[in-house]
Amino acid sequence: MKIGVAKETRDGETRVAMVPELVGKLTGLGYEVAVEPDAGKHALIADAEFVAAGATIDHDAIGTADVVLSVQPLPSDAVRRLTRGAATISFLPVNQELGLVADLRDVGATSFAMELVPRISRAQSMDALSSQALVSGYRCAVVAAGMLRRFFPLNMTAAGTVQPAQVVVLGAGVAGLQAIATAKRLGAVVKAYDVRAAAAEEIRSMGAKSIDLELDTLEGAGGYAREMTEERAQLQMDRLAPYVADADALITTAAVPGRTAPRLVTAAMVEQMKPGSVVVDLAAETGGNVEGAVAGEVVRIGNAQVWGGKNVPSSMPGPASKLYAQNLVNILTLMTTTGEDGIGSFAPDFEDEIVDKSCVTHDGAIHHEPTRAAIEGEVTS
Ligand code: NAD
């Protein structure tokens, strides 16, 4: 069976879904690996490296593959080139891609969305949201350190003492904790806040101070945060305002699954920050934690430079691709059955929770129930 690796075509996407060092894992499972020309170009991986690792370079890698791997969902024209019954594995934000999901159904593709892999212990090695959040969180802290025109660490020198930067991180999930760890490694004094009850201990374990706003915690399903009421949001902003005003660098990473990012900081709060302050909003693309932040741009609000994140993992395409490719190898391994001849074939077991929950379309039907309801609703209305 053949695995096809797509060249990404979306604007600003620099990652690639497979890296040469992991091709051997796929050939070891019994697959042939075909890569579209220049698929790794933006991640600084040459076609020759894929060939040296045992892959072929093939203009029609998508049209001849049994399983197609990509980072972003395939564009519609590529979906139309899939062989009937082929599988695709990629990020696939189903809410935003209803048309594409219908196309995948219509060509009979079995499609899997990496966002839908359940966050259970057994699936940790396949958790691409986490692997990419690790990259984003690190990058946020480095961007803040780079933009701030002062030291992060304390310096005690013969010429005097330079005080460390004060960094505030809002949202302490995978990305936020990595931002905290990175800012701490650079020597900043870090305070952080998250609405989940477990977060305070996680923040402290990274060496940061957990901000206590004396508000109820907001635990939702699966250990995620719940959305705030307007009243709770206002109270949280009022109580966070002095921490924001004191920060040299503010990093925001808060998200609630399936919702636009919660607004945590108003422009008026940013206006209270000191001259030279920086704000890094990782959630700018999904609605913004900070009022006025623009994805992919640096804007000035009051005294602060406000950086809005846009496809942040693409700013570190090498490591982001490698981590993502490892997630894919792990999920492919789960979906591969090895025959007595030692040759593997792609045979996802729909009794398996990971397969069942991450599958979007299969056998000409939409397997993911909420998406099926959304699309059928569209068709009948
Ligand atoms: P996420 O990207 O959905 O959200 C980022 C953070 O923002 C979360 O910590 C959330 O609590 C926080 N947040 C939401 N609203 C907020 C608000 N109003 N103010 C402040 N913070 C707010 O989250 P994530 O990084 O994907 O992780 C969320 C949870 O999932 C964590 O408990 C994490 O440990 C868990 N997790 C489990 C697994 C696994 O078991 N495989 C993997 C990754 C994450």
Coordinates of C-alpha atoms and ligand atoms in Angstrom, one line a residue:
M1 CA 0.0 0.0 0.0
K2 CA 1.1 3.5 -0.7
I3 CA 1.3 6.6 1.5
G4 CA 1.3 9.9 -0.3
V5 CA 2.8 13.0 1.4
A6 CA 1.2 16.2 0.1
K7 CA 2.9 19.5 -0.6
E8 CA 1.1 22.1 1.5
T9 CA -0.6 24.8 -0.6
R10 CA -2.2 27.1 2.0
D11 CA -0.7 30.6 2.4
G12 CA 1.9 30.7 5.1
E13 CA 2.0 27.0 5.8
T14 CA 5.6 25.9 5.9
R15 CA 5.3 22.5 7.6
V16 CA 5.3 19.1 5.9
A17 CA 3.5 16.0 7.2
M18 CA 6.4 13.6 7.0
V19 CA 10.2 14.0 7.5
P20 CA 12.9 11.9 6.1
E21 CA 14.0 10.4 9.4
L22 CA 10.6 8.9 9.9
V23 CA 10.1 7.5 6.4
G24 CA 11.8 4.3 7.6
K25 CA 9.1 3.7 10.2
L26 CA 6.5 3.7 7.4
T27 CA 8.5 1.5 5.1
G28 CA 9.1 -0.7 8.1
L29 CA 5.3 -1.1 8.5
G30 CA 5.2 -2.3 4.9
Y31 CA 4.2 0.9 3.1
E32 CA 5.7 2.6 0.0
V33 CA 6.1 6.3 0.6
A34 CA 5.6 8.8 -2.3
V35 CA 6.2 12.5 -1.7
E36 CA 5.0 15.4 -3.9
P37 CA 7.9 17.4 -5.3
D38 CA 9.2 20.2 -3.0
A39 CA 6.9 19.1 -0.2
G40 CA 9.6 19.8 2.4
K41 CA 11.0 22.9 0.7
H42 CA 9.7 25.4 3.3
A43 CA 10.8 23.2 6.2
L44 CA 14.3 23.1 4.5
I45 CA 14.0 19.5 3.6
A46 CA 15.2 18.6 0.1
D47 CA 13.5 16.0 -2.1
A48 CA 16.9 14.1 -2.2
E49 CA 16.7 13.6 1.6
F50 CA 13.3 11.9 1.2
V51 CA 14.7 9.7 -1.6
A52 CA 17.8 8.8 0.5
A53 CA 15.4 7.8 3.3
G54 CA 13.6 5.3 0.9
A55 CA 10.7 7.5 -0.4
T56 CA 10.0 8.3 -4.1
I57 CA 9.2 11.8 -5.4
D58 CA 6.0 11.6 -7.4
H59 CA 3.9 14.4 -9.0
D60 CA 0.8 12.2 -8.6
A61 CA 1.6 11.1 -5.0
I62 CA -2.0 12.1 -4.0
G63 CA -3.8 10.6 -6.9
T64 CA -2.2 7.2 -6.5
A65 CA -2.0 6.8 -2.7
D66 CA -4.0 4.6 -0.4
V67 CA -3.4 7.1 2.5
V68 CA -2.6 10.8 2.0
L69 CA -0.9 12.7 4.8
S70 CA -1.0 16.5 5.1
V71 CA -0.8 19.2 7.7
Q72 CA -3.7 21.4 6.4
P73 CA -6.8 19.8 4.9
L74 CA -6.3 18.9 1.2
P75 CA -7.6 21.5 -1.2
S76 CA -10.8 20.5 -3.1
D77 CA -9.0 19.8 -6.4
A78 CA -6.7 17.3 -4.6
V79 CA -9.7 15.7 -2.9
R80 CA -11.2 15.1 -6.4
R81 CA -7.9 13.4 -7.4
L82 CA -8.1 10.8 -4.6
T83 CA -8.6 7.2 -5.6
R84 CA -12.0 5.9 -4.4
G85 CA -11.7 4.6 -0.8
A86 CA -8.4 6.4 -0.2
A87 CA -7.8 7.7 3.3
T88 CA -6.6 11.2 4.4
I89 CA -5.1 12.2 7.7
S90 CA -4.6 15.9 8.4
F91 CA -5.8 18.7 10.6
L92 CA -9.4 19.2 9.5
P93 CA -11.3 21.8 11.5
V94 CA -14.7 20.4 10.7
N95 CA -16.7 23.4 11.8
Q96 CA -14.9 25.6 9.3
E97 CA -14.7 23.0 6.5
L98 CA -18.2 21.7 5.9
G99 CA -17.9 22.0 2.1
L100 CA -14.6 20.1 2.1
V101 CA -16.1 17.4 4.4
A102 CA -19.0 17.0 1.9
D103 CA -16.4 16.6 -0.9
L104 CA -14.5 14.0 1.1
R105 CA -17.7 12.1 1.6
D106 CA -18.7 12.3 -2.0
V107 CA -15.4 10.9 -3.3
G108 CA -15.7 8.0 -0.8
A109 CA -12.6 9.0 1.2
T110 CA -12.0 7.8 4.8
S111 CA -10.8 11.1 6.4
F112 CA -9.3 11.6 9.9
A113 CA -9.0 14.9 11.7
M114 CA -6.0 15.2 14.1
E115 CA -8.0 17.7 16.2
L116 CA -10.5 15.0 17.0
V117 CA -8.0 12.4 18.4
P118 CA -9.4 11.9 21.9
R119 CA -7.2 13.2 24.7
I120 CA -6.8 9.9 26.5
S121 CA -3.5 8.6 27.8
R122 CA -3.2 6.0 25.1
A123 CA -3.5 8.7 22.4
Q124 CA -0.9 11.1 23.9
S125 CA 1.7 10.1 21.3
M126 CA -0.8 10.9 18.5
D127 CA -1.9 14.3 20.0
A128 CA -1.0 16.8 17.3
L129 CA -2.8 19.7 19.1
S130 CA -0.3 19.2 22.0
S131 CA 2.8 18.8 19.9
Q132 CA 2.0 21.9 17.9
A133 CA 1.0 23.9 21.0
L134 CA 4.4 23.0 22.5
V135 CA 6.0 24.8 19.5
S136 CA 3.6 27.8 19.7
G137 CA 4.1 28.2 23.4
Y138 CA 7.9 28.2 23.1
R139 CA 7.7 30.6 20.2
C140 CA 5.5 33.1 22.1
A141 CA 8.0 33.4 24.9
V142 CA 10.9 33.9 22.5
V143 CA 8.9 36.5 20.5
A144 CA 8.1 38.4 23.7
A145 CA 11.8 38.3 24.7
G146 CA 12.9 39.4 21.3
M147 CA 10.5 42.3 21.1
L148 CA 11.1 43.5 24.7
R149 CA 14.0 46.0 24.6
R150 CA 15.4 44.9 27.9
F151 CA 16.7 41.7 29.6
F152 CA 14.5 38.9 30.7
P153 CA 17.0 37.7 33.5
L154 CA 18.3 39.5 36.6
N155 CA 21.9 40.6 36.1
M156 CA 24.1 41.5 39.0
T157 CA 27.3 43.0 37.6
A158 CA 30.1 45.3 38.7
A159 CA 28.2 48.0 36.7
G160 CA 25.1 47.5 38.9
T161 CA 22.0 45.4 39.0
V162 CA 19.5 45.0 36.1
Q163 CA 16.1 43.8 37.4
P164 CA 14.5 40.9 35.6
A165 CA 11.5 41.3 33.3
Q166 CA 8.0 40.7 34.7
V167 CA 6.1 38.3 32.5
V168 CA 2.4 37.5 32.9
V169 CA 1.0 34.5 31.1
L170 CA -2.8 34.0 30.8
G171 CA -4.0 30.5 29.9
A172 CA -1.8 27.7 31.2
G173 CA -2.7 24.8 28.9
V174 CA 0.0 23.1 26.8
A175 CA 1.1 26.3 25.0
G176 CA 0.9 28.5 28.1
L177 CA 2.9 26.1 30.3
Q178 CA 5.6 25.9 27.6
A179 CA 5.6 29.8 27.4
I180 CA 6.0 29.9 31.2
A181 CA 8.8 27.3 31.1
T182 CA 10.6 29.2 28.3
A183 CA 10.3 32.6 30.0
K184 CA 11.6 31.1 33.2
R185 CA 14.6 29.5 31.5
L186 CA 15.3 33.0 30.1
G187 CA 15.3 34.3 33.7
A188 CA 12.1 36.3 33.8
V189 CA 9.9 36.5 36.8
V190 CA 6.7 34.8 35.7
K191 CA 3.1 35.0 37.0
A192 CA 0.3 33.1 35.4
Y193 CA -3.5 32.6 35.5
D194 CA -5.8 29.9 34.2
V195 CA -9.5 29.2 35.1
R196 CA -9.0 25.4 35.5
A197 CA -8.5 24.2 39.1
A198 CA -5.6 21.9 38.2
A199 CA -3.7 24.8 36.5
A200 CA -2.5 26.5 39.7
E201 CA -0.4 23.5 40.6
E202 CA 0.8 23.1 37.0
I203 CA 1.9 26.8 37.0
R204 CA 3.8 26.4 40.2
S205 CA 5.5 23.2 39.0
M206 CA 7.0 25.3 36.2
G207 CA 8.5 27.7 38.7
A208 CA 6.0 30.5 38.2
K209 CA 3.7 32.2 40.6
S210 CA 0.0 31.3 40.2
I211 CA -2.2 34.4 40.2
D212 CA -5.2 33.9 42.5
L213 CA -8.1 36.1 41.5
E214 CA -10.4 34.6 44.2
L215 CA -12.9 33.5 41.5
D216 CA -14.6 30.1 41.0
T217 CA -12.7 27.7 38.7
L218 CA -14.3 26.8 35.4
E219 CA -13.9 23.2 34.6
G220 CA -15.7 21.8 31.6
A221 CA -15.9 18.4 30.0
G222 CA -12.6 16.4 29.4
G223 CA -10.6 18.6 31.7
Y224 CA -11.0 21.6 29.4
A225 CA -12.1 25.1 30.4
R226 CA -15.7 26.3 30.2
E227 CA -16.8 29.5 28.6
M228 CA -17.2 32.5 31.1
T229 CA -20.4 34.3 31.7
E230 CA -20.3 38.0 30.9
E231 CA -20.3 38.8 34.6
R232 CA -17.5 36.4 35.3
A233 CA -15.4 37.8 32.4
Q234 CA -15.8 41.4 33.7
L235 CA -14.8 40.4 37.2
Q236 CA -11.8 38.5 35.9
M237 CA -10.7 41.5 33.8
D238 CA -11.1 43.9 36.7
R239 CA -9.0 41.7 38.9
L240 CA -6.4 41.0 36.3
A241 CA -5.9 44.6 35.3
P242 CA -3.2 45.4 37.9
Y243 CA -1.2 42.4 36.9
V244 CA -1.4 43.4 33.3
A245 CA -0.4 47.0 34.1
D246 CA 2.7 45.7 36.0
A247 CA 3.9 43.3 33.3
D248 CA 6.7 44.1 30.9
A249 CA 5.5 41.2 28.7
L250 CA 2.0 39.8 28.6
I251 CA 1.5 36.4 26.8
T252 CA -2.0 35.2 26.3
T253 CA -2.9 31.6 25.2
A254 CA -6.4 31.0 26.5
A255 CA -8.9 28.9 24.5
V256 CA -12.2 27.1 25.0
P257 CA -12.7 24.1 22.6
G258 CA -15.2 24.8 19.8
R259 CA -15.6 28.5 20.8
T260 CA -13.9 31.7 19.8
A261 CA -11.1 32.6 22.1
P262 CA -12.2 34.3 25.3
R263 CA -11.6 38.0 25.6
L264 CA -9.4 38.4 28.7
V265 CA -7.8 41.8 28.2
T266 CA -9.3 45.0 26.9
A267 CA -7.5 47.7 25.0
A268 CA -8.0 49.9 28.1
M269 CA -6.1 47.4 30.2
V270 CA -3.2 47.3 27.6
E271 CA -3.2 51.2 27.7
Q272 CA -2.2 51.0 31.4
M273 CA 1.0 49.1 30.5
K274 CA 4.4 50.8 30.8
P275 CA 6.3 52.3 27.8
G276 CA 8.1 49.5 26.0
S277 CA 5.8 46.8 27.1
V278 CA 5.0 43.9 24.8
V279 CA 1.9 41.8 24.4
V280 CA 1.9 38.4 22.5
D281 CA -1.6 37.1 21.7
L282 CA -1.4 33.5 20.6
A283 CA -5.2 33.4 20.2
A284 CA -5.3 36.3 17.7
E285 CA -6.4 34.0 14.9
T286 CA -9.3 32.6 16.8
G287 CA -10.9 35.8 18.0
G288 CA -8.1 37.2 20.2
N289 CA -7.6 37.2 24.0
V290 CA -6.6 40.8 23.7
E291 CA -8.8 43.4 22.2
G292 CA -7.2 45.0 19.1
A293 CA -4.7 42.2 18.5
V294 CA -4.4 41.4 14.8
A295 CA -3.3 37.9 13.6
G296 CA 0.0 38.1 11.7
E297 CA 0.6 41.8 12.7
V298 CA 2.2 43.9 15.3
V299 CA 0.0 46.8 16.3
R300 CA 0.5 49.6 18.8
I301 CA -2.0 50.0 21.7
G302 CA -1.1 52.7 24.1
N303 CA 2.5 52.1 25.1
A304 CA 2.6 48.5 24.1
Q305 CA 3.5 46.7 20.9
V306 CA 0.9 44.0 20.4
W307 CA 1.9 40.9 18.4
G308 CA -0.9 38.7 17.1
G309 CA 0.0 35.0 16.4
K310 CA -0.8 33.5 13.0
N311 CA 0.0 29.8 12.2
V312 CA 2.7 30.1 14.8
P313 CA 4.0 26.5 14.4
S314 CA 4.9 27.4 10.8
S315 CA 7.5 29.8 12.2
M316 CA 9.5 26.7 13.4
P317 CA 8.7 24.3 10.5
G318 CA 11.5 21.8 11.1
P319 CA 10.7 20.8 14.7
A320 CA 6.9 21.3 14.2
S321 CA 7.0 19.0 11.1
K322 CA 9.0 16.4 12.9
L323 CA 6.7 16.3 15.9
Y324 CA 3.6 16.3 13.7
A325 CA 5.1 13.5 11.5
Q326 CA 5.8 11.4 14.6
N327 CA 2.1 11.9 15.7
L328 CA 1.1 10.6 12.2
V329 CA 3.4 7.6 12.4
N330 CA 1.9 6.7 15.7
I331 CA -1.7 6.9 14.5
L332 CA -0.8 5.1 11.3
T333 CA 0.8 2.3 13.3
L334 CA -2.5 2.0 15.3
M335 CA -4.4 1.8 12.0
T336 CA -2.1 -0.8 10.4
T337 CA -2.6 -4.6 10.5
T338 CA 0.5 -6.7 9.8
G339 CA -0.2 -9.9 7.9
E340 CA 1.6 -13.2 8.4
D341 CA 4.0 -12.2 5.6
G342 CA 5.0 -9.2 7.8
I343 CA 3.5 -6.7 5.3
G344 CA 1.3 -4.1 6.8
S345 CA -2.0 -2.9 5.4
F346 CA -4.1 0.1 6.3
A347 CA -7.1 -1.3 8.1
P348 CA -8.4 1.1 10.8
D349 CA -10.5 -0.8 13.4
F350 CA -13.6 1.3 14.0
E351 CA -14.2 -0.4 17.4
D352 CA -11.1 1.5 18.6
E353 CA -12.1 4.7 20.3
I354 CA -9.2 6.7 18.7
V355 CA -10.2 5.6 15.2
D356 CA -13.9 6.0 15.8
K357 CA -13.6 9.5 17.3
S358 CA -11.1 10.9 14.9
C359 CA -12.9 9.7 11.7
V360 CA -14.8 12.4 9.8
T361 CA -16.0 10.6 6.7
H362 CA -16.0 6.9 5.7
D363 CA -17.6 4.8 3.0
G364 CA -19.5 7.6 1.4
A365 CA -21.0 8.8 4.7
I366 CA -20.1 11.4 7.3
H367 CA -19.0 9.4 10.4
H368 CA -18.5 12.4 12.8
E369 CA -22.1 12.9 14.1
P370 CA -22.0 16.6 14.8
T371 CA -20.6 17.4 11.4
R372 CA -23.1 15.1 9.7
A373 CA -25.9 16.9 11.5
A374 CA -24.5 20.3 10.5
I375 CA -24.1 19.3 6.8
E376 CA -27.5 17.6 6.5
G377 CA -29.0 20.7 8.1
E378 CA -27.4 22.8 5.4
V379 CA -28.6 20.6 2.6
T380 CA -32.2 20.4 3.8
S381 CA -32.6 24.1 4.8
Ligands
NAD1 P1 -6.7 24.9 25.2 O1 -5.8 25.2 24.1 O2 -8.1 24.5 24.9 O3 -6.8 26.2 26.2 C1 -5.6 26.8 26.7 C2 -5.8 27.2 28.1 O4 -6.7 28.3 28.2 C3 -6.5 26.1 29.0 O5 -5.6 25.7 30.0 C4 -7.7 26.7 29.5 O6 -8.1 26.3 30.8 C5 -7.4 28.2 29.5 N1 -8.5 29.1 29.5 C6 -9.7 29.0 28.9 N2 -10.5 30.1 29.3 C7 -9.7 30.9 30.1 C8 -9.9 32.1 30.7 N3 -11.1 32.7 30.7 N4 -9.0 32.6 31.5 C9 -7.8 32.0 31.6 N5 -7.5 30.8 31.0 C10 -8.4 30.3 30.2 O7 -6.1 23.9 26.2 P2 -5.0 22.8 26.0 O8 -3.7 23.4 26.0 O9 -5.3 22.0 24.8 O10 -5.2 21.9 27.3 C11 -6.4 21.9 28.1 C12 -6.4 20.7 29.0 O11 -6.3 19.5 28.3 C13 -5.4 20.7 30.1 O12 -6.0 20.3 31.3 C14 -4.4 19.7 29.6 O13 -3.6 19.2 30.7 C15 -5.3 18.7 29.0 N6 -4.6 17.9 28.0 C16 -4.7 16.6 28.1 C17 -4.0 15.8 27.2 C18 -4.1 14.3 27.2 O14 -4.5 13.7 28.1 N7 -3.6 13.6 26.1 C19 -3.2 16.4 26.2 C20 -3.2 17.8 26.1 C21 -3.8 18.5 27.1

